[in-house]
Amino acid sequence: MRTIAYEQQGDAARVLRLQEWPAPAAPTAGQVLVRVLSRPIHPGDLAGVEGFPGLPRKRSTTPQVPGLEGTGVVEAVGEGVPGLKVGQRVAFFPVPGAWSEIVTVPAELVVPVPERVSAETAALLLVNPITLLTLLRAVEDAQKGQPGPVVQTAAGSSIGKLVSAAALRHGFPLVNLVRSAAGARESQRRFPELPAISTSDADWSTQVRDAVGGQGARVVLDAVGGSLTGELAALLADGGTLISYGALGSGTTPLESLALVPRELTVRGVSVGRWLTRTPAERAEDVAFALGLAETSPELFEVAGRYDLADFAEAVDHVRRPGKSGTVLLTSPAS
Ligand SMILES: NC(=O)c1ccc[n+]([C@@H]2O[C@H](COP(=O)([O-])OP(=O)(O)OC[C@H]3O[C@@H](n4cnc5c(N)ncnc54)[C@H](OP(=O)(O)O)[C@@H]3O)[C@@H](O)[C@H]2O)c1
Protein backbone atom coordinates (compact mmCIF):
# COMPACT_ATOMS: atom_id res chain seq x y z
CA MET A 1 0.00 0.00 0.00
CA ARG A 2 1.06 3.63 -0.49
CA THR A 3 1.83 5.83 2.48
CA ILE A 4 3.31 9.25 3.10
CA ALA A 5 5.97 9.33 5.78
CA TYR A 6 8.73 11.46 7.28
CA GLU A 7 11.53 10.89 9.78
CA GLN A 8 12.86 14.29 10.74
CA GLN A 9 10.43 17.13 11.45
CA GLY A 10 10.97 19.96 8.97
CA ASP A 11 9.54 21.73 5.94
CA ALA A 12 6.78 19.42 4.67
CA ALA A 13 7.83 19.82 1.02
CA ARG A 14 11.31 18.56 1.95
CA VAL A 15 10.74 15.82 4.58
CA LEU A 16 7.57 14.05 3.33
CA ARG A 17 8.07 11.04 1.00
CA LEU A 18 5.60 8.77 -0.82
CA GLN A 19 6.55 5.18 0.07
CA GLU A 20 5.34 1.65 -0.65
CA TRP A 21 4.71 -0.26 2.60
CA PRO A 22 3.29 -3.72 3.34
CA ALA A 23 -0.41 -3.57 4.29
CA PRO A 24 -1.11 -3.83 8.04
CA ALA A 25 -1.64 -7.30 9.57
CA ALA A 26 -5.19 -8.66 9.96
CA PRO A 27 -7.05 -6.83 12.75
CA THR A 28 -6.93 -8.35 16.21
CA ALA A 29 -9.80 -8.33 18.72
CA GLY A 30 -11.42 -4.91 18.98
CA GLN A 31 -9.76 -3.60 15.81
CA VAL A 32 -10.95 -2.80 12.31
CA LEU A 33 -8.93 -2.35 9.10
CA VAL A 34 -10.12 0.63 7.09
CA ARG A 35 -9.25 1.30 3.45
CA VAL A 36 -8.96 5.08 3.56
CA LEU A 37 -10.41 6.82 0.51
CA SER A 38 -10.04 10.39 1.66
CA ARG A 39 -8.34 12.28 4.47
CA PRO A 40 -8.09 16.02 5.18
CA ILE A 41 -4.87 17.98 5.49
CA HIS A 42 -5.45 19.99 8.64
CA PRO A 43 -3.06 22.78 9.63
CA GLY A 44 -2.37 20.65 12.74
CA ASP A 45 -1.18 17.77 10.52
CA LEU A 46 1.39 20.08 8.97
CA ALA A 47 2.38 21.34 12.43
CA GLY A 48 3.01 17.69 13.34
CA VAL A 49 5.33 17.35 10.34
CA GLU A 50 7.05 20.70 10.73
CA GLY A 51 7.06 21.15 14.52
CA PHE A 52 4.74 23.30 16.61
CA PRO A 53 6.11 26.70 17.73
CA GLY A 54 7.29 26.35 21.32
CA LEU A 55 8.09 22.63 21.10
CA PRO A 56 11.52 21.22 20.14
CA ARG A 57 11.69 19.57 16.69
CA LYS A 58 11.61 15.76 16.93
CA ARG A 59 13.71 13.21 15.09
CA SER A 60 12.24 9.71 15.05
CA THR A 61 14.09 6.44 14.50
CA THR A 62 11.05 5.02 12.69
CA PRO A 63 9.11 6.71 9.87
CA GLN A 64 6.09 8.69 11.02
CA VAL A 65 2.87 8.91 9.00
CA PRO A 66 0.85 12.14 9.38
CA GLY A 67 -2.92 12.41 9.70
CA LEU A 68 -5.42 11.59 12.43
CA GLU A 69 -8.73 11.73 10.55
CA GLY A 70 -10.13 10.01 7.47
CA THR A 71 -12.99 8.19 5.83
CA GLY A 72 -13.16 4.98 3.86
CA VAL A 73 -14.61 1.50 3.89
CA VAL A 74 -14.14 -1.35 6.34
CA GLU A 75 -11.69 -3.86 4.85
CA ALA A 76 -11.61 -6.40 7.71
CA VAL A 77 -13.14 -6.70 11.19
CA GLY A 78 -11.40 -8.24 14.22
CA GLU A 79 -13.13 -10.40 16.80
CA GLY A 80 -15.58 -8.88 19.25
CA VAL A 81 -16.56 -5.91 17.09
CA PRO A 82 -20.33 -5.83 16.82
CA GLY A 83 -22.15 -3.63 14.32
CA LEU A 84 -19.40 -3.16 11.74
CA LYS A 85 -19.11 -5.14 8.54
CA VAL A 86 -16.79 -5.35 5.55
CA GLY A 87 -17.59 -2.72 2.91
CA GLN A 88 -19.31 -0.36 5.39
CA ARG A 89 -18.60 3.38 5.04
CA VAL A 90 -16.88 4.80 8.10
CA ALA A 91 -14.96 7.78 9.42
CA PHE A 92 -12.36 7.81 12.21
CA PHE A 93 -10.50 10.14 14.57
CA PRO A 94 -7.97 10.25 16.24
CA VAL A 95 -5.99 7.53 14.49
CA PRO A 96 -2.31 8.24 13.75
CA GLY A 97 -1.26 7.37 10.20
CA ALA A 98 -4.34 8.43 8.21
CA TRP A 99 -2.11 9.41 5.28
CA SER A 100 -1.79 5.68 4.44
CA GLU A 101 -4.04 3.67 2.14
CA ILE A 102 -5.01 1.20 4.89
CA VAL A 103 -5.05 1.87 8.64
CA THR A 104 -5.76 -0.22 11.73
CA VAL A 105 -8.39 1.52 13.84
CA PRO A 106 -9.59 0.70 17.37
CA ALA A 107 -13.29 -0.13 16.91
CA GLU A 108 -14.38 2.50 19.46
CA LEU A 109 -12.94 5.23 17.21
CA VAL A 110 -14.85 4.08 14.12
CA VAL A 111 -17.96 6.09 13.22
CA PRO A 112 -20.39 4.54 10.69
CA VAL A 113 -21.29 7.14 8.05
CA PRO A 114 -25.01 7.42 7.26
CA GLU A 115 -26.05 7.27 3.59
CA ARG A 116 -27.26 10.86 3.72
CA VAL A 117 -23.70 12.11 4.36
CA SER A 118 -21.63 12.53 1.19
CA ALA A 119 -18.14 11.05 0.84
CA GLU A 120 -16.53 14.50 0.97
CA THR A 121 -18.46 15.59 4.04
CA ALA A 122 -17.49 12.29 5.68
CA ALA A 123 -13.81 13.15 5.18
CA LEU A 124 -14.33 16.24 7.35
CA LEU A 125 -16.83 14.75 9.75
CA LEU A 126 -15.01 14.76 13.07
CA VAL A 127 -12.03 17.06 13.72
CA ASN A 128 -13.62 20.39 12.82
CA PRO A 129 -17.01 19.90 14.57
CA ILE A 130 -15.28 18.46 17.64
CA THR A 131 -12.88 21.41 17.64
CA LEU A 132 -15.91 23.70 17.47
CA LEU A 133 -17.42 22.01 20.53
CA THR A 134 -14.08 22.26 22.36
CA LEU A 135 -13.89 25.98 21.59
CA LEU A 136 -17.51 26.62 22.60
CA ARG A 137 -16.88 24.88 25.93
CA ALA A 138 -13.79 27.03 26.47
CA VAL A 139 -15.78 30.18 25.63
CA GLU A 140 -18.51 29.15 28.07
CA ASP A 141 -15.91 28.56 30.81
CA ALA A 142 -14.36 31.94 30.07
CA GLN A 143 -17.68 33.76 30.17
CA LYS A 144 -18.19 32.56 33.77
CA GLY A 145 -21.95 32.96 33.40
CA GLN A 146 -21.59 36.56 32.20
CA PRO A 147 -21.94 36.44 28.41
CA GLY A 148 -20.16 39.18 26.47
CA PRO A 149 -18.78 39.89 23.03
CA VAL A 150 -16.42 37.38 21.41
CA VAL A 151 -13.82 38.28 18.78
CA GLN A 152 -12.33 35.57 16.57
CA THR A 153 -9.29 35.67 14.28
CA ALA A 154 -8.88 33.69 11.04
CA ALA A 155 -12.65 33.93 10.67
CA GLY A 156 -12.49 32.70 7.07
CA SER A 157 -11.01 29.35 8.12
CA SER A 158 -13.09 26.17 8.17
CA ILE A 159 -13.18 26.38 11.97
CA GLY A 160 -13.94 30.11 11.86
CA LYS A 161 -17.01 29.50 9.69
CA LEU A 162 -18.26 26.86 12.13
CA VAL A 163 -17.81 29.36 14.97
CA SER A 164 -19.74 32.02 13.00
CA ALA A 165 -22.58 29.60 12.29
CA ALA A 166 -22.66 28.62 15.99
CA ALA A 167 -22.74 32.29 17.07
CA LEU A 168 -25.76 32.88 14.87
CA ARG A 169 -27.46 29.71 16.09
CA HIS A 170 -26.81 30.37 19.79
CA GLY A 171 -27.14 34.14 19.55
CA PHE A 172 -23.81 35.21 21.02
CA PRO A 173 -22.27 38.45 19.73
CA LEU A 174 -19.25 37.70 17.52
CA VAL A 175 -16.86 39.95 15.62
CA ASN A 176 -14.98 38.29 12.77
CA LEU A 177 -11.37 39.26 12.11
CA VAL A 178 -9.57 38.30 8.89
CA ARG A 179 -6.27 39.38 7.39
CA SER A 180 -7.36 40.93 4.07
CA ALA A 181 -10.03 43.25 2.66
CA ALA A 182 -11.11 40.47 0.28
CA GLY A 183 -11.44 38.08 3.27
CA ALA A 184 -13.60 40.67 5.10
CA ARG A 185 -15.89 41.04 2.07
CA GLU A 186 -16.22 37.25 1.79
CA SER A 187 -16.92 36.88 5.53
CA GLN A 188 -19.57 39.62 5.32
CA ARG A 189 -21.15 37.90 2.30
CA ARG A 190 -21.41 34.57 4.13
CA PHE A 191 -22.44 35.94 7.50
CA PRO A 192 -24.00 39.39 6.85
CA GLU A 193 -25.25 39.63 10.45
CA LEU A 194 -21.68 39.51 11.86
CA PRO A 195 -19.21 42.41 11.64
CA ALA A 196 -16.14 41.46 9.57
CA ILE A 197 -12.95 43.51 9.96
CA SER A 198 -9.58 43.12 8.28
CA THR A 199 -6.33 43.48 10.23
CA SER A 200 -4.92 45.02 7.03
CA ASP A 201 -6.89 48.22 7.83
CA ALA A 202 -4.73 50.73 9.73
CA ASP A 203 -7.56 51.36 12.22
CA TRP A 204 -8.72 47.72 12.60
CA SER A 205 -8.49 47.66 16.40
CA THR A 206 -10.58 50.85 16.64
CA GLN A 207 -13.15 49.20 14.35
CA VAL A 208 -13.22 46.13 16.64
CA ARG A 209 -13.63 48.32 19.74
CA ASP A 210 -16.54 50.12 18.09
CA ALA A 211 -18.11 46.77 17.16
CA VAL A 212 -17.81 45.20 20.64
CA GLY A 213 -18.83 48.32 22.57
CA GLY A 214 -17.11 50.29 25.31
CA GLN A 215 -16.38 47.40 27.70
CA GLY A 216 -14.19 45.43 25.29
CA ALA A 217 -14.40 41.77 24.33
CA ARG A 218 -15.05 39.13 26.95
CA VAL A 219 -13.22 36.48 24.92
CA VAL A 220 -10.83 36.43 21.98
CA LEU A 221 -10.70 33.12 20.10
CA ASP A 222 -7.34 33.18 18.38
CA ALA A 223 -5.76 30.90 15.77
CA VAL A 224 -3.10 33.41 14.66
CA GLY A 225 -1.01 34.33 17.71
CA GLY A 226 2.57 35.52 17.18
CA SER A 227 3.03 39.26 16.99
CA LEU A 228 -0.77 39.84 16.85
CA THR A 229 -1.23 38.52 20.41
CA GLY A 230 -0.56 41.84 22.17
CA GLU A 231 -3.08 43.74 20.05
CA LEU A 232 -5.67 40.99 20.60
CA ALA A 233 -5.17 41.03 24.37
CA ALA A 234 -5.64 44.82 24.30
CA LEU A 235 -9.15 44.29 22.86
CA LEU A 236 -10.24 42.35 25.95
CA ALA A 237 -12.26 43.81 28.78
CA ASP A 238 -10.50 43.54 32.16
CA GLY A 239 -10.94 39.95 33.40
CA GLY A 240 -11.30 38.70 29.81
CA THR A 241 -9.79 35.56 28.28
CA LEU A 242 -7.61 34.99 25.23
CA ILE A 243 -8.18 31.44 23.99
CA SER A 244 -5.27 30.35 21.79
CA TYR A 245 -5.91 27.37 19.53
CA GLY A 246 -3.60 27.88 16.55
CA ALA A 247 -0.34 29.46 15.48
CA LEU A 248 -0.91 30.64 11.91
CA GLY A 249 0.97 33.91 12.45
CA SER A 250 4.62 34.73 12.89
CA GLY A 251 6.71 36.60 15.42
CA THR A 252 6.29 36.50 19.18
CA THR A 253 4.77 38.55 21.98
CA PRO A 254 6.38 38.61 25.43
CA LEU A 255 3.93 37.50 28.12
CA GLU A 256 4.97 40.47 30.25
CA SER A 257 3.67 42.92 27.62
CA LEU A 258 0.06 41.67 28.02
CA ALA A 259 -0.60 43.37 31.39
CA LEU A 260 -2.06 40.10 32.65
CA VAL A 261 -1.73 41.03 36.31
CA PRO A 262 -3.28 44.51 36.53
CA ARG A 263 -6.02 43.59 34.04
CA GLU A 264 -6.57 40.06 35.43
CA LEU A 265 -6.54 38.57 31.95
CA THR A 266 -6.46 34.83 31.30
CA VAL A 267 -4.55 33.18 28.44
CA ARG A 268 -5.65 29.64 27.73
CA GLY A 269 -4.56 27.03 25.18
CA VAL A 270 -7.14 24.62 23.75
CA SER A 271 -6.49 21.45 21.73
CA VAL A 272 -8.75 18.83 20.17
CA GLY A 273 -5.77 16.53 20.84
CA ARG A 274 -7.19 16.12 24.38
CA TRP A 275 -10.52 14.80 23.12
CA LEU A 276 -9.80 11.23 24.23
CA THR A 277 -9.78 12.45 27.84
CA ARG A 278 -13.56 12.88 27.56
CA THR A 279 -15.62 9.91 28.69
CA PRO A 280 -17.00 7.49 26.05
CA ALA A 281 -20.51 8.84 26.72
CA GLU A 282 -19.34 12.45 26.23
CA ARG A 283 -17.49 11.48 23.05
CA ALA A 284 -20.60 9.74 21.74
CA GLU A 285 -22.55 13.00 22.27
CA ASP A 286 -19.88 14.95 20.38
CA VAL A 287 -19.98 12.45 17.48
CA ALA A 288 -23.78 12.67 17.40
CA PHE A 289 -23.44 16.47 17.16
CA ALA A 290 -20.97 16.10 14.27
CA LEU A 291 -23.27 13.70 12.41
CA GLY A 292 -26.25 16.02 12.92
CA LEU A 293 -24.27 19.00 11.60
CA ALA A 294 -23.07 16.98 8.58
CA GLU A 295 -26.65 16.08 7.72
CA THR A 296 -28.21 19.49 8.27
CA SER A 297 -25.40 21.85 7.22
CA PRO A 298 -23.11 20.14 4.67
CA GLU A 299 -22.08 23.60 3.39
CA LEU A 300 -20.02 23.94 6.60
CA PHE A 301 -17.86 20.99 5.46
CA GLU A 302 -16.35 22.73 2.45
CA VAL A 303 -13.66 21.02 0.36
CA ALA A 304 -11.04 23.32 -1.19
CA GLY A 305 -9.47 20.71 -3.47
CA ARG A 306 -8.72 17.00 -3.91
CA TYR A 307 -5.34 15.45 -4.68
CA ASP A 308 -4.22 11.86 -5.01
CA LEU A 309 -1.78 10.78 -2.26
CA ALA A 310 1.02 10.89 -4.85
CA ASP A 311 0.37 14.60 -5.39
CA PHE A 312 0.81 15.47 -1.71
CA ALA A 313 3.32 18.26 -2.43
CA GLU A 314 0.77 20.16 -4.56
CA ALA A 315 -1.88 19.48 -1.92
CA VAL A 316 0.30 20.96 0.83
CA ASP A 317 0.95 23.95 -1.40
CA HIS A 318 -2.81 24.41 -1.80
CA VAL A 319 -3.34 24.28 1.99
CA ARG A 320 -1.08 27.35 2.30
CA ARG A 321 -2.60 29.32 -0.55
CA PRO A 322 -3.95 32.68 0.71
CA GLY A 323 -7.69 33.04 0.21
CA LYS A 324 -8.28 29.27 0.08
CA SER A 325 -11.79 28.38 1.22
CA GLY A 326 -12.36 24.98 2.80
CA THR A 327 -10.12 22.01 3.54
CA VAL A 328 -7.83 20.16 1.12
CA LEU A 329 -8.31 16.38 0.82
CA LEU A 330 -5.80 13.64 -0.04
CA THR A 331 -7.54 10.79 -1.85
CA SER A 332 -6.72 7.19 -2.75
CA PRO A 333 -8.59 4.67 -4.90
CA ALA A 334 -11.12 2.12 -3.63
CA SER A 335 -8.91 -0.84 -4.53
N1 LIG B 1 -6.34 23.58 18.77
C1 LIG B 1 -7.01 22.69 18.06
O1 LIG B 1 -7.42 21.64 18.56
C2 LIG B 1 -7.29 22.93 16.61
C3 LIG B 1 -8.10 22.05 15.86
C4 LIG B 1 -8.36 22.36 14.52
C5 LIG B 1 -7.81 23.52 13.95
N2 LIG B 1 -7.02 24.29 14.73
C6 LIG B 1 -6.43 25.52 14.19
O2 LIG B 1 -7.47 26.32 13.68
C7 LIG B 1 -6.93 27.15 12.68
C8 LIG B 1 -7.85 27.07 11.48
O3 LIG B 1 -7.82 25.73 10.98
P1 LIG B 1 -8.66 25.39 9.68
O4 LIG B 1 -8.45 23.98 9.34
O5 LIG B 1 -10.04 25.88 9.88
O6 LIG B 1 -7.90 26.34 8.64
P2 LIG B 1 -8.18 26.60 7.12
O7 LIG B 1 -9.56 26.25 6.71
O8 LIG B 1 -7.04 26.00 6.37
O9 LIG B 1 -8.06 28.18 7.00
C9 LIG B 1 -6.90 28.86 7.33
C10 LIG B 1 -7.30 30.32 7.53
O10 LIG B 1 -6.27 30.97 8.23
C11 LIG B 1 -6.05 32.23 7.66
N3 LIG B 1 -4.63 32.55 7.85
C12 LIG B 1 -3.58 31.83 7.42
N4 LIG B 1 -2.44 32.42 7.83
C13 LIG B 1 -2.80 33.52 8.52
C14 LIG B 1 -2.09 34.56 9.16
N5 LIG B 1 -0.76 34.55 9.18
N6 LIG B 1 -2.79 35.53 9.75
C15 LIG B 1 -4.13 35.54 9.73
N7 LIG B 1 -4.88 34.59 9.13
C16 LIG B 1 -4.21 33.60 8.53
C17 LIG B 1 -6.41 32.09 6.19
O11 LIG B 1 -6.81 33.34 5.74
P3 LIG B 1 -6.85 33.82 4.21
O12 LIG B 1 -8.25 33.49 3.74
O13 LIG B 1 -6.55 35.26 4.27
O14 LIG B 1 -5.82 33.01 3.48
C18 LIG B 1 -7.56 31.08 6.25
O15 LIG B 1 -8.79 31.75 6.41
C19 LIG B 1 -5.50 26.66 12.43
O16 LIG B 1 -4.63 27.47 13.15
C20 LIG B 1 -5.50 25.28 13.04
O17 LIG B 1 -4.23 24.87 13.46
C21 LIG B 1 -6.75 24.04 16.01
mmCIF file of N, CA and C in Angstrom, residues 41 46 99 305-321 324 328-331:
data_model
loop_
_atom_site.group_PDB
_atom_site.id
_atom_site.type_symbol
_atom_site.label_atom_id
_atom_site.label_comp_id
_atom_site.label_asym_id
_atom_site.label_seq_id
_atom_site.Cartn_x
_atom_site.Cartn_y
_atom_site.Cartn_z
ATOM 1 N N ILE A 41 -6.133 17.428 4.980
ATOM 2 C CA ILE A 41 -4.868 17.983 5.489
ATOM 3 C C ILE A 41 -5.246 19.139 6.390
ATOM 4 N N LEU A 46 0.136 19.499 9.452
ATOM 5 C CA LEU A 46 1.394 20.083 8.971
ATOM 6 C C LEU A 46 2.258 20.530 10.148
ATOM 7 N N TRP A 99 -2.604 9.162 6.631
ATOM 8 C CA TRP A 99 -2.110 9.407 5.280
ATOM 9 C C TRP A 99 -1.510 8.124 4.696
ATOM 10 N N GLY A 305 -10.079 21.397 -2.335
ATOM 11 C CA GLY A 305 -9.471 20.710 -3.471
ATOM 12 C C GLY A 305 -9.185 19.268 -3.102
ATOM 13 N N ARG A 306 -9.006 18.432 -4.145
ATOM 14 C CA ARG A 306 -8.721 16.999 -3.913
ATOM 15 C C ARG A 306 -7.470 16.632 -4.680
ATOM 16 N N TYR A 307 -6.602 15.862 -4.056
ATOM 17 C CA TYR A 307 -5.342 15.450 -4.679
ATOM 18 C C TYR A 307 -5.098 13.988 -4.333
ATOM 19 N N ASP A 308 -4.640 13.219 -5.301
ATOM 20 C CA ASP A 308 -4.221 11.856 -5.010
ATOM 21 C C ASP A 308 -3.028 11.910 -4.035
ATOM 22 N N LEU A 309 -2.898 10.847 -3.228
ATOM 23 C CA LEU A 309 -1.783 10.780 -2.263
ATOM 24 C C LEU A 309 -0.448 11.141 -2.918
ATOM 25 N N ALA A 310 -0.256 10.668 -4.169
ATOM 26 C CA ALA A 310 1.021 10.887 -4.852
ATOM 27 C C ALA A 310 1.291 12.368 -5.091
ATOM 28 N N ASP A 311 0.220 13.175 -5.100
ATOM 29 C CA ASP A 311 0.369 14.604 -5.386
ATOM 30 C C ASP A 311 0.349 15.428 -4.097
ATOM 31 N N PHE A 312 0.900 14.823 -3.027
ATOM 32 C CA PHE A 312 0.808 15.468 -1.715
ATOM 33 C C PHE A 312 1.492 16.831 -1.687
ATOM 34 N N ALA A 313 2.586 16.987 -2.486
ATOM 35 C CA ALA A 313 3.315 18.264 -2.429
ATOM 36 C C ALA A 313 2.421 19.401 -2.949
ATOM 37 N N GLU A 314 1.696 19.135 -4.044
ATOM 38 C CA GLU A 314 0.767 20.157 -4.562
ATOM 39 C C GLU A 314 -0.351 20.423 -3.551
ATOM 40 N N ALA A 315 -0.800 19.328 -2.911
ATOM 41 C CA ALA A 315 -1.877 19.476 -1.922
ATOM 42 C C ALA A 315 -1.430 20.377 -0.765
ATOM 43 N N VAL A 316 -0.215 20.153 -0.287
ATOM 44 C CA VAL A 316 0.305 20.964 0.829
ATOM 45 C C VAL A 316 0.420 22.417 0.382
ATOM 46 N N ASP A 317 0.855 22.608 -0.853
ATOM 47 C CA ASP A 317 0.951 23.948 -1.405
ATOM 48 C C ASP A 317 -0.426 24.638 -1.395
ATOM 49 N N HIS A 318 -1.449 23.866 -1.769
ATOM 50 C CA HIS A 318 -2.811 24.412 -1.804
ATOM 51 C C HIS A 318 -3.275 24.811 -0.395
ATOM 52 N N VAL A 319 -2.935 23.979 0.598
ATOM 53 C CA VAL A 319 -3.342 24.285 1.986
ATOM 54 C C VAL A 319 -2.866 25.687 2.363
ATOM 55 N N ARG A 320 -1.694 26.072 1.871
ATOM 56 C CA ARG A 320 -1.084 27.345 2.305
ATOM 57 C C ARG A 320 -1.455 28.517 1.406
ATOM 58 N N ARG A 321 -2.300 28.259 0.404
ATOM 59 C CA ARG A 321 -2.605 29.325 -0.547
ATOM 60 C C ARG A 321 -3.496 30.372 0.115
ATOM 61 N N LYS A 324 -7.659 30.596 0.248
ATOM 62 C CA LYS A 324 -8.283 29.272 0.078
ATOM 63 C C LYS A 324 -9.553 29.203 0.939
ATOM 64 N N VAL A 328 -8.376 20.955 2.222
ATOM 65 C CA VAL A 328 -7.826 20.161 1.117
ATOM 66 C C VAL A 328 -7.839 18.682 1.517
ATOM 67 N N LEU A 329 -8.261 17.826 0.559
ATOM 68 C CA LEU A 329 -8.311 16.381 0.821
ATOM 69 C C LEU A 329 -7.224 15.656 0.039
ATOM 70 N N LEU A 330 -6.687 14.591 0.646
ATOM 71 C CA LEU A 330 -5.802 13.641 -0.044
ATOM 72 C C LEU A 330 -6.624 12.385 -0.289
ATOM 73 N N THR A 331 -6.667 11.925 -1.520
ATOM 74 C CA THR A 331 -7.536 10.793 -1.846
ATOM 75 C C THR A 331 -6.706 9.582 -2.269
#
